[in-house]
Short mmCIF file of C-alpha atoms in Angstrom, two decimals:
data_model
loop_
_atom_site.label_atom_id
_atom_site.label_comp_id
_atom_site.label_asym_id
_atom_site.label_seq_id
_atom_site.Cartn_x
_atom_site.Cartn_y
_atom_site.Cartn_z
CA UNK A 22 -264.20 -84.03 81.83
CA UNK A 23 -265.97 -83.21 85.04
CA UNK A 24 -269.25 -81.32 84.74
CA UNK A 25 -270.06 -78.64 87.28
CA UNK A 26 -273.42 -78.40 89.01
CA UNK A 27 -274.06 -75.25 86.95
CA UNK A 28 -273.44 -77.21 83.74
CA UNK A 29 -275.82 -79.98 84.84
CA UNK A 30 -278.56 -77.46 85.66
CA UNK A 31 -278.21 -75.59 82.36
CA UNK A 32 -278.20 -78.82 80.33
CA UNK A 33 -281.39 -79.89 82.11
CA UNK A 34 -283.09 -76.51 81.60
CA UNK A 35 -282.14 -76.30 77.92
CA UNK A 36 -282.79 -79.91 76.91
CA UNK A 37 -279.16 -80.60 76.07
CA UNK A 38 -278.17 -84.24 76.57
CA UNK A 39 -274.76 -85.73 77.34
CA UNK A 40 -274.64 -87.10 73.79
CA UNK A 41 -275.04 -83.59 72.37
CA UNK A 42 -272.20 -82.33 74.55
CA UNK A 43 -269.99 -85.25 73.43
CA UNK A 44 -270.74 -84.57 69.76
CA UNK A 45 -269.93 -80.89 70.19
CA UNK A 46 -266.65 -81.86 71.84
CA UNK A 47 -265.72 -84.27 69.04
CA UNK A 48 -266.80 -82.27 65.99
CA UNK A 49 -267.13 -78.67 67.17
CA UNK A 50 -264.84 -75.78 66.31
CA UNK A 51 -262.61 -74.54 69.14
CA UNK A 52 -262.35 -70.80 69.67
CA UNK A 53 -260.45 -69.93 72.85
CA UNK A 54 -262.48 -71.52 75.67
CA UNK A 55 -265.60 -72.31 73.60
CA UNK A 56 -266.47 -75.25 71.39
CA UNK A 57 -269.20 -74.54 68.84
CA UNK A 58 -271.07 -76.98 66.63
CA UNK A 59 -273.37 -74.97 64.37
CA UNK A 60 -276.54 -76.14 62.65
CA UNK A 61 -274.74 -75.99 59.29
CA UNK A 62 -271.96 -78.21 60.66
CA UNK A 63 -274.60 -80.67 61.92
CA UNK A 64 -276.26 -80.80 58.48
CA UNK A 65 -272.89 -81.51 56.84
CA UNK A 66 -272.06 -84.21 59.39
CA UNK A 67 -275.42 -85.91 58.82
CA UNK A 68 -274.50 -86.35 55.11
CA UNK A 69 -271.09 -87.87 55.84
CA UNK A 70 -272.23 -91.49 56.46
CA UNK A 71 -273.96 -91.68 53.04
CA UNK A 72 -270.88 -90.26 51.27
CA UNK A 73 -268.66 -92.62 53.25
CA UNK A 74 -270.76 -95.63 52.21
CA UNK A 75 -270.71 -94.58 48.53
CA UNK A 76 -266.93 -94.29 48.63
CA UNK A 77 -266.55 -97.67 50.32
CA UNK A 78 -268.85 -99.29 47.74
CA UNK A 79 -266.78 -97.79 44.93
CA UNK A 80 -263.56 -99.05 46.57
CA UNK A 81 -265.05 -102.54 46.97
CA UNK A 82 -265.96 -102.64 43.25
CA UNK A 83 -262.35 -101.83 42.40
CA UNK A 84 -261.02 -104.50 44.76
CA UNK A 85 -259.71 -102.15 47.44
CA UNK A 86 -256.82 -99.70 47.43
CA UNK A 87 -253.22 -99.62 48.62
CA UNK A 88 -251.45 -96.34 49.38
CA UNK A 89 -247.67 -96.21 49.74
CA UNK A 90 -246.12 -93.55 51.93
CA UNK A 91 -242.73 -92.65 53.28
CA UNK A 92 -242.69 -90.35 56.28
CA UNK A 93 -245.29 -87.67 55.60
CA UNK A 94 -245.20 -88.03 51.78
CA UNK A 95 -247.71 -90.08 49.80
CA UNK A 96 -245.77 -91.90 47.08
CA UNK A 97 -248.36 -93.83 45.03
CA UNK A 98 -251.73 -95.57 45.11
CA UNK A 99 -253.01 -98.65 43.29
CA UNK A 100 -255.74 -101.26 43.33
CA UNK A 101 -255.10 -104.21 45.64
CA UNK A 102 -255.61 -106.78 42.87
CA UNK A 103 -253.57 -104.91 40.22
CA UNK A 104 -250.20 -106.55 40.92
CA UNK A 105 -249.21 -109.20 38.39
CA UNK A 106 -246.24 -111.28 39.57
CA UNK A 107 -245.53 -112.51 35.99
CA UNK A 108 -245.01 -108.95 34.75
CA UNK A 109 -242.78 -108.09 37.72
CA UNK A 110 -240.17 -110.79 36.91
#
């Protein structure tokens, strides 16, 4: 989006960087013509990478995961290495 001169001035005066504006645009809550990213939302978002890593580590220990879907319905989920061709015949 194009920033107005007014926006540039206010960002400069208030110590708001382009990165902050981008983050608000990506993760903020839209309410009519405003996008708000609260301090509480920022605290939650700062915890997400650690939770994401823990989940990935757990998935890696289990050998990964496959999810089967059809349209918008989730049908089943199983470990990647759980299929045994001998049992399937």
